[in-house]
């Protein structure tokens, strides 16, 4: 989809009118591009509508297609605006409209800059225009994707137009940046939506290599013998039951200052989670091909940051395995020795994400990171706690946590905090190993998962002189798939990419 800044509405494109005051329709930026008859018709439609919110498709007297909407108090709710941006595209999609024209001013909210909204618009339009079609026969008339969006830009104060932004350069860049972020999220959604039979650890590694080549970052893939040599007993343990061999994906993007400590992103890459010998019941096993969504998020967050030419040092680590039941599976009761030497007592083979992440979090320390963030579809309990509208965030550092919650709020990629308290460590004390991979009770499972991971971030090798670093854990299980009210295609939601990109670009790190 092309998204371009424009000064006029071309006759070929369907104009979009989104107002918060029906009486102001005549002052709308796109109104002047309509013929007299169409103008009267639209004014009447808004008058007749009353006080109900709506967004709908209409055909004007001239035969021209248009979208009109009335949203109350829209200026005060960025949340509402994000949904409105997506609904414009999904409506156009439904009505087979290929070209639309929107007024950037319609989406401005109180306190946000035009550039911020333009970037958000670029991303949300892309997200809404995505559908996972790779495995479907194309209809004869082709897919109904929107092909072109003209954005009529709002010059915030024409008197201040300098040579530099005369052509709306800043807005153009904001739209383009937003589009890049949307594209990378969609690529992650496509990876996650790919069925388990086709998305193996090796395929995930190939996807990372491909992205590294096109976006410009280094990718190194560790195969099983190297994983063994390093001593990643967690990764090897979970991988034992599968014919597909594990991979450990390492991505390095070093465009920050020389010597500046990197931010390390760690993503859960379970390409299919059957539960292993603790096999999942049928209604729970469905959709478990998306259990590598954290890994896909890390790959594409780095790709987005590279394409945006962000001047930071960033590392991505994705342990990739398939969790299968077979004669060679790891057993409940197995004791696995992780990279750092700590042992895991496997009480449930379905709590596999934390077992592979233990090795990856230990590996992260090699980089002497300034911050480690892991992303994982870790627990069903996070869904029970939050529903499907926000991912769970846990952190050892309140300031970072607050910055990430804010970044989520600005991008529509919401996160909400749960406690990370030492009291919970009692839950995961092992009997024969250092840590048990499930809690002693069935309560607070999202927290138990987080506290388990924490053990592999903590005690940062007392013998070495490593500095302590803050850590954030994002349990994105609640946002693994979209829900109806997201106004996005069914399937993977691509959670945490917009959030990570916003946070890493803006945070003072
Ligand atoms: N991948 C699942 C968690 C999950 C469930 C993600 C539903 C998305 C949707 C994870 O590996 C898992 O099975 N966790 C168990 C942990 C339990 C055995 C302690 C769970 O949540 O039930
Ligand atoms: Zn599992
Ligand atoms: Zn899992």
XYZ file of C-alpha atoms and ligand atoms in Angstrom:
533
model
C 0.000 0.000 0.000
C 1.267 3.425 -0.928
C 0.804 6.134 1.652
C 1.551 9.601 0.355
C 1.217 13.150 1.508
C -0.972 15.175 -0.827
C -2.487 18.631 -1.099
C -5.520 17.674 -3.128
C -8.099 14.892 -3.290
C -7.903 13.171 -6.631
C -11.236 12.306 -8.280
C -10.240 8.632 -8.259
C -10.009 8.386 -4.476
C -12.778 8.019 -1.918
C -12.635 10.854 0.623
C -12.932 10.107 4.327
C -14.751 12.565 6.602
C -14.319 11.989 10.301
C -15.722 14.676 12.578
C -16.514 15.127 16.254
C -19.044 17.864 15.602
C -21.564 17.277 12.825
C -22.089 21.010 12.392
C -18.476 21.451 11.372
C -18.639 19.242 8.315
C -18.592 22.281 6.016
C -15.233 23.308 7.440
C -13.733 19.900 6.819
C -10.535 20.039 4.768
C -11.803 17.652 2.087
C -15.256 19.233 1.804
C -14.179 21.756 -0.813
C -13.224 18.958 -3.202
C -16.888 17.877 -3.512
C -19.455 19.061 -6.060
C -22.427 21.147 -4.862
C -24.896 18.259 -4.872
C -22.555 15.953 -2.970
C -21.916 18.699 -0.426
C -25.643 19.167 0.285
C -26.108 15.430 0.606
C -23.320 15.004 3.134
C -24.456 17.989 5.203
C -27.945 16.491 5.369
C -26.603 13.059 6.347
C -24.724 14.522 9.272
C -27.729 16.620 10.321
C -30.030 13.612 10.281
C -27.695 11.401 12.201
C -28.301 12.790 15.676
C -25.962 11.917 18.514
C -24.928 8.349 17.692
C -21.305 7.548 16.831
C -20.778 5.900 13.461
C -18.345 5.217 10.647
C -19.855 4.108 7.390
C -19.624 3.842 3.663
C -21.821 5.978 1.398
C -22.306 6.593 -2.307
C -22.754 10.279 -3.079
C -25.264 11.622 -5.664
C -22.405 11.995 -8.153
C -21.687 8.284 -7.805
C -18.530 8.973 -5.833
C -17.766 6.651 -2.924
C -16.959 8.114 0.482
C -16.539 7.156 4.126
C -18.152 9.319 6.766
C -17.876 9.123 10.497
C -18.870 10.874 13.670
C -16.854 10.200 16.817
C -17.631 12.011 20.052
C -14.768 13.538 22.019
C -12.333 11.989 19.594
C -9.691 14.550 20.396
C -9.329 13.245 23.920
C -8.833 9.589 23.160
C -5.813 8.297 21.333
C -7.150 4.778 21.978
C -10.314 5.567 20.074
C -8.306 7.151 17.275
C -6.158 4.073 16.783
C -9.283 1.979 16.243
C -10.745 4.633 13.913
C -7.593 4.539 11.751
C -7.923 0.762 11.381
C -11.662 0.880 10.740
C -11.213 3.271 7.836
C -9.105 0.633 6.101
C -11.304 -2.334 7.023
C -14.369 -0.497 5.704
C -12.587 0.375 2.466
C -11.491 -3.257 2.261
C -15.065 -4.471 2.644
C -16.354 -2.065 -0.003
C -13.527 -2.933 -2.391
C -12.255 0.639 -2.443
C -8.686 0.767 -3.725
C -7.862 4.380 -3.118
C -8.813 6.690 -0.258
C -7.995 10.224 0.873
C -7.855 11.108 4.560
C -7.329 14.352 6.383
C -4.519 14.037 8.932
C -6.277 16.662 11.052
C -9.186 14.245 11.613
C -6.904 12.003 13.661
C -5.174 14.626 15.769
C -5.732 14.318 19.492
C -5.168 16.876 22.212
C -1.523 17.104 23.142
C -0.120 15.092 20.253
C 2.014 16.485 17.451
C 1.087 16.119 13.781
C 4.249 14.083 13.179
C 3.398 11.655 15.971
C -0.084 11.117 14.604
C 1.257 10.774 11.046
C 3.625 8.014 12.190
C 0.847 6.262 14.080
C -1.410 6.576 11.036
C 1.247 5.031 8.771
C 1.549 2.054 11.114
C -2.150 1.509 11.812
C -3.163 1.761 8.146
C -0.562 -0.886 7.276
C -1.701 -3.156 10.113
C -5.331 -2.902 9.068
C -4.507 -3.642 5.437
C -2.883 -6.991 6.293
C -4.402 -10.406 5.835
C -2.670 -13.783 5.870
C -3.452 -14.950 2.341
C -0.399 -17.077 1.516
C -2.275 -20.369 1.809
C -5.491 -19.331 0.043
C -6.292 -19.378 -3.638
C -6.530 -15.780 -4.812
C -10.006 -14.709 -5.935
C -10.337 -13.949 -9.660
C -10.667 -10.233 -9.039
C -7.663 -10.282 -6.694
C -7.523 -9.493 -2.962
C -9.313 -6.382 -1.802
C -6.361 -4.577 -0.370
C -6.324 -0.808 -0.303
C -3.612 0.205 -2.742
C -3.210 3.909 -2.124
C -3.858 6.340 0.666
C -3.526 10.077 0.154
C -2.973 11.945 3.379
C -3.919 15.583 3.267
C -1.369 16.999 5.669
C -1.997 19.619 8.227
C 0.623 22.315 8.267
C 0.452 23.132 11.933
C 1.262 26.820 11.452
C 1.687 27.977 7.850
C 3.426 31.188 8.906
C 6.235 29.135 10.379
C 6.879 27.090 7.273
C 10.600 27.096 6.797
C 12.542 26.007 3.750
C 13.196 22.720 5.456
C 9.607 21.597 5.964
C 8.087 23.401 3.015
C 7.124 20.194 1.274
C 5.928 18.677 4.547
C 9.243 16.811 4.833
C 8.723 16.012 8.508
C 5.228 14.670 7.893
C 6.425 12.669 4.903
C 9.140 11.072 7.003
C 6.727 10.375 9.858
C 4.307 8.611 7.509
C 7.143 6.599 5.955
C 8.570 5.639 9.367
C 5.138 4.569 10.543
C 4.718 2.468 7.435
C 8.050 0.715 8.052
C 6.927 -0.211 11.573
C 3.595 -1.489 10.241
C 5.321 -3.553 7.562
C 7.647 -5.203 10.071
C 4.750 -6.001 12.404
C 2.891 -7.561 9.480
C 5.922 -9.683 8.575
C 6.001 -10.934 12.165
C 2.277 -11.697 11.969
C 2.885 -13.699 8.793
C 5.673 -15.700 10.475
C 3.436 -16.435 13.466
C 0.475 -17.381 11.283
C 2.574 -19.861 9.294
C 1.431 -23.365 10.310
C 3.642 -25.412 12.611
C 4.321 -27.926 9.857
C 5.997 -25.218 7.815
C 7.537 -23.094 10.546
C 10.353 -25.063 12.138
C 13.325 -23.780 14.177
C 15.404 -23.889 10.995
C 12.786 -21.925 9.040
C 12.594 -19.328 11.785
C 16.387 -19.020 11.666
C 16.246 -18.615 7.882
C 13.654 -15.860 8.280
C 15.972 -14.043 10.695
C 18.913 -14.358 8.273
C 16.797 -13.032 5.437
C 15.689 -10.025 7.487
C 19.262 -9.392 8.567
C 20.396 -9.231 4.941
C 17.596 -6.945 3.796
C 17.364 -4.620 6.812
C 21.075 -4.566 7.610
C 22.026 -6.432 10.781
C 24.276 -9.394 11.535
C 22.725 -12.820 12.071
C 24.480 -15.861 13.460
C 22.717 -19.206 13.785
C 23.978 -21.735 16.317
C 23.232 -25.353 15.423
C 22.751 -28.212 17.843
C 26.440 -29.124 18.235
C 27.298 -25.538 19.167
C 24.306 -25.329 21.509
C 25.592 -28.523 23.144
C 29.158 -27.257 23.340
C 27.966 -24.096 25.099
C 25.959 -26.164 27.569
C 22.429 -24.936 26.933
C 20.738 -27.842 28.684
C 17.357 -26.113 28.700
C 17.186 -25.665 24.925
C 18.492 -29.196 24.335
C 16.048 -30.683 26.841
C 12.929 -29.191 25.294
C 14.152 -29.973 21.760
C 14.748 -33.658 22.537
C 11.283 -34.887 21.545
C 11.239 -33.338 18.089
C 12.623 -34.471 14.741
C 13.280 -30.770 14.103
C 16.590 -29.791 15.627
C 16.961 -26.631 17.738
C 18.564 -23.401 16.615
C 19.848 -20.459 18.617
C 19.430 -17.257 16.653
C 21.754 -14.338 17.406
C 21.178 -10.925 15.851
C 23.508 -7.988 16.293
C 22.804 -4.420 15.279
C 25.604 -2.158 16.421
C 24.928 1.337 15.126
C 25.203 3.081 18.479
C 28.259 4.689 20.032
C 31.351 2.499 20.265
C 31.528 0.981 23.703
C 27.908 1.753 24.534
C 26.358 -1.257 26.255
C 23.692 -2.937 24.144
C 20.032 -3.536 24.898
C 19.431 -7.283 24.555
C 16.048 -8.504 23.333
C 15.214 -12.170 23.976
C 12.262 -13.884 22.258
C 10.594 -17.248 22.880
C 10.813 -19.260 19.667
C 8.718 -22.390 20.258
C 7.626 -23.165 16.710
C 4.965 -25.557 17.979
C 3.985 -26.226 21.570
C 2.142 -29.525 21.998
C 2.958 -29.456 25.701
C 5.351 -32.394 25.237
C 4.591 -35.484 27.357
C 2.272 -33.280 29.436
C 0.298 -33.091 26.208
C -2.121 -30.192 25.836
C -5.848 -30.987 25.516
C -7.245 -30.392 22.015
C -8.776 -26.965 22.582
C -5.491 -25.723 24.071
C -3.184 -27.147 21.423
C -4.957 -25.165 18.723
C -3.014 -22.024 17.729
C 0.219 -23.262 19.345
C 2.061 -22.692 16.068
C 2.039 -19.073 17.239
C 4.187 -19.900 20.273
C 7.166 -18.354 18.459
C 5.506 -14.934 18.411
C 8.013 -13.526 20.919
C 10.859 -14.649 18.647
C 9.167 -13.135 15.584
C 8.677 -9.901 17.528
C 12.380 -9.694 18.374
C 13.432 -10.386 14.766
C 11.111 -7.735 13.367
C 11.619 -5.153 16.086
C 15.324 -5.225 15.208
C 14.519 -5.137 11.479
C 12.330 -2.065 12.041
C 14.998 -0.330 14.142
C 17.614 -1.082 11.479
C 15.402 0.226 8.670
C 14.708 3.347 10.739
C 18.477 3.733 11.139
C 18.224 4.069 14.904
C 21.616 4.819 16.413
C 21.665 2.205 19.156
C 23.409 -1.044 19.967
C 20.842 -3.815 20.011
C 21.181 -7.577 20.259
C 18.441 -10.138 19.622
C 18.481 -13.708 20.939
C 15.905 -16.317 19.952
C 16.124 -19.897 21.203
C 14.088 -21.883 18.658
C 12.687 -25.352 19.389
C 9.656 -27.525 18.793
C 8.024 -29.049 21.902
C 6.852 -32.559 20.906
C 5.872 -35.778 22.683
C 7.834 -38.799 21.472
C 10.067 -41.622 22.623
C 12.918 -39.185 22.938
C 11.052 -36.381 24.732
C 12.304 -34.818 27.924
C 10.438 -36.243 30.904
C 8.610 -34.761 33.846
C 11.196 -35.036 36.605
C 14.193 -34.477 34.333
C 16.907 -32.271 35.762
C 18.411 -29.951 33.167
C 21.641 -28.034 33.581
C 21.424 -24.575 32.035
C 24.137 -22.419 30.512
C 24.919 -20.668 33.780
C 25.158 -23.947 35.719
C 21.844 -23.629 37.571
C 19.586 -26.665 37.285
C 15.913 -26.885 36.360
C 13.617 -29.547 37.736
C 11.084 -30.181 34.980
C 7.775 -30.777 36.719
C 5.706 -30.069 33.632
C 6.979 -30.357 30.064
C 4.387 -27.794 28.964
C 6.165 -25.024 30.876
C 8.869 -25.186 28.180
C 9.174 -21.501 27.276
C 10.846 -20.594 30.559
C 13.228 -23.553 30.199
C 14.640 -22.353 26.859
C 14.563 -18.706 27.950
C 16.686 -19.583 31.003
C 19.592 -20.390 28.661
C 18.967 -17.330 26.498
C 18.849 -14.975 29.509
C 22.138 -16.434 30.737
C 23.608 -15.988 27.254
C 22.496 -12.322 27.252
C 24.987 -11.606 30.059
C 27.877 -12.196 27.655
C 27.037 -8.818 26.113
C 27.304 -6.899 29.418
C 23.897 -5.415 28.611
C 22.516 -2.117 29.838
C 19.024 -3.634 29.739
C 17.482 -7.016 28.885
C 13.906 -7.356 27.654
C 12.366 -10.759 26.996
C 9.180 -11.314 25.026
C 7.240 -14.566 25.287
C 3.845 -16.171 24.890
C 4.646 -17.617 28.287
C 1.468 -18.384 30.213
C -2.236 -18.980 29.833
C -2.425 -17.465 33.319
C -1.494 -14.031 31.916
C -4.611 -14.287 29.727
C -6.694 -15.252 32.766
C -5.320 -12.212 34.615
C -5.612 -9.536 31.917
C -7.994 -10.799 29.270
C -6.915 -10.228 25.670
C -6.397 -6.479 25.597
C -2.955 -6.028 27.127
C 0.279 -7.969 27.529
C 1.678 -8.398 31.035
C 4.811 -6.487 31.996
C 7.151 -7.395 34.862
C 10.259 -5.438 35.684
C 13.069 -5.027 38.154
C 13.112 -1.322 37.330
C 10.063 0.884 37.897
C 11.268 3.718 35.670
C 11.746 1.441 32.665
C 8.400 -0.190 33.380
C 6.662 3.186 33.401
C 8.365 4.209 30.133
C 7.203 1.007 28.495
C 3.626 1.385 29.734
C 3.658 4.900 28.224
C 5.103 3.627 24.942
C 2.314 1.027 24.873
C -0.303 3.692 25.410
C 1.036 5.752 22.493
C 1.157 2.827 20.070
C -1.944 0.830 20.996
C 0.388 -2.049 21.935
C -0.767 -2.070 25.555
C 1.056 -3.573 28.535
C -0.069 -3.735 32.158
C 2.076 -4.532 35.236
C 1.985 -7.570 37.489
C 4.211 -7.939 40.569
C 7.744 -9.236 40.564
C 8.325 -9.888 44.256
C 10.823 -12.131 45.941
C 8.069 -13.604 48.130
C 6.962 -15.600 45.104
C 10.318 -17.383 44.860
C 9.065 -19.845 47.444
C 6.733 -21.179 44.729
C 9.481 -22.383 42.433
C 12.039 -23.842 44.834
C 13.160 -27.186 43.460
C 13.313 -30.422 45.436
C 16.138 -32.106 43.525
C 17.120 -29.193 41.297
C 17.653 -25.474 41.902
C 14.345 -24.315 40.444
C 11.108 -26.095 39.539
C 9.601 -25.020 36.225
C 6.069 -24.766 37.667
C 4.723 -23.301 40.902
C 3.587 -25.291 43.913
C 0.010 -24.027 43.563
C -2.057 -23.412 40.462
C -2.503 -19.729 41.301
C -0.670 -16.710 39.907
C 0.898 -18.639 37.033
C 1.991 -15.561 35.088
C 3.908 -14.343 38.131
C 5.472 -17.748 38.786
C 6.676 -17.794 35.185
C 8.210 -14.336 35.532
C 9.833 -15.139 38.873
C 11.322 -18.306 37.374
C 12.927 -16.291 34.541
C 14.204 -13.772 37.068
C 16.409 -16.457 38.641
C 18.427 -16.604 35.432
C 18.806 -12.849 35.211
C 19.809 -12.588 38.866
C 23.094 -13.477 40.521
C 24.887 -12.117 37.594
C 27.949 -14.304 37.967
C 29.337 -13.133 41.309
C 32.845 -14.144 40.259
C 32.921 -11.872 37.234
C 32.753 -8.096 37.530
C 29.493 -7.821 35.673
C 27.334 -4.849 36.508
C 23.750 -5.396 37.446
C 21.306 -4.592 34.671
C 17.584 -3.902 34.703
C 15.312 -6.526 33.170
C 11.821 -6.478 31.689
C 9.667 -9.517 30.976
C 6.723 -9.167 28.587
C 4.224 -12.027 28.666
C 2.460 -11.488 25.349
C 0.220 -14.589 25.563
C -2.821 -12.302 26.079
C -2.056 -10.555 22.785
C -0.928 -13.574 20.775
C -4.012 -13.302 18.568
C -6.248 -10.406 17.610
C -9.790 -10.081 18.933
C -12.862 -8.809 17.112
C -12.688 -5.289 18.585
C -9.103 -4.761 17.360
C -10.409 -4.252 13.805
C -7.474 -6.308 12.532
C -7.428 -9.572 10.574
C -7.854 -12.830 12.481
C -4.661 -14.532 13.614
C -1.425 -13.257 15.085
C -1.501 -9.737 16.518
C 2.221 -8.944 16.225
C 2.295 -7.747 19.830
C 5.222 -5.850 21.378
C 6.961 -4.688 18.171
C 5.360 -1.226 18.052
C 5.971 -0.952 21.785
C 9.647 -1.982 21.607
C 10.366 0.269 18.649
C 8.723 3.270 20.325
C 10.489 2.607 23.618
C 13.930 1.994 22.114
C 13.754 4.978 19.788
C 12.611 7.421 22.418
C 13.945 6.216 25.735
C 17.120 7.866 26.773
C 19.275 4.755 26.512
N 2.706 -21.479 25.241
C 2.054 -21.743 26.466
C 1.287 -20.538 27.006
C 0.136 -20.031 26.169
C -1.133 -20.523 26.355
C 0.340 -19.044 25.237
C -2.182 -20.043 25.595
C -0.711 -18.554 24.491
C -1.975 -19.050 24.657
C 3.066 -22.165 27.530
O 4.168 -22.870 27.075
C 2.349 -23.064 28.482
O 1.904 -24.089 28.071
N 2.251 -22.632 29.734
C 1.560 -23.371 30.741
C 2.376 -23.314 31.994
C 1.917 -24.262 33.067
C 2.184 -25.695 32.670
C 2.643 -23.922 34.337
C 0.183 -22.738 30.942
O 0.069 -21.517 30.828
O -0.759 -23.474 31.147
Zn 3.782 -24.987 26.909
Zn 4.694 -22.481 25.083
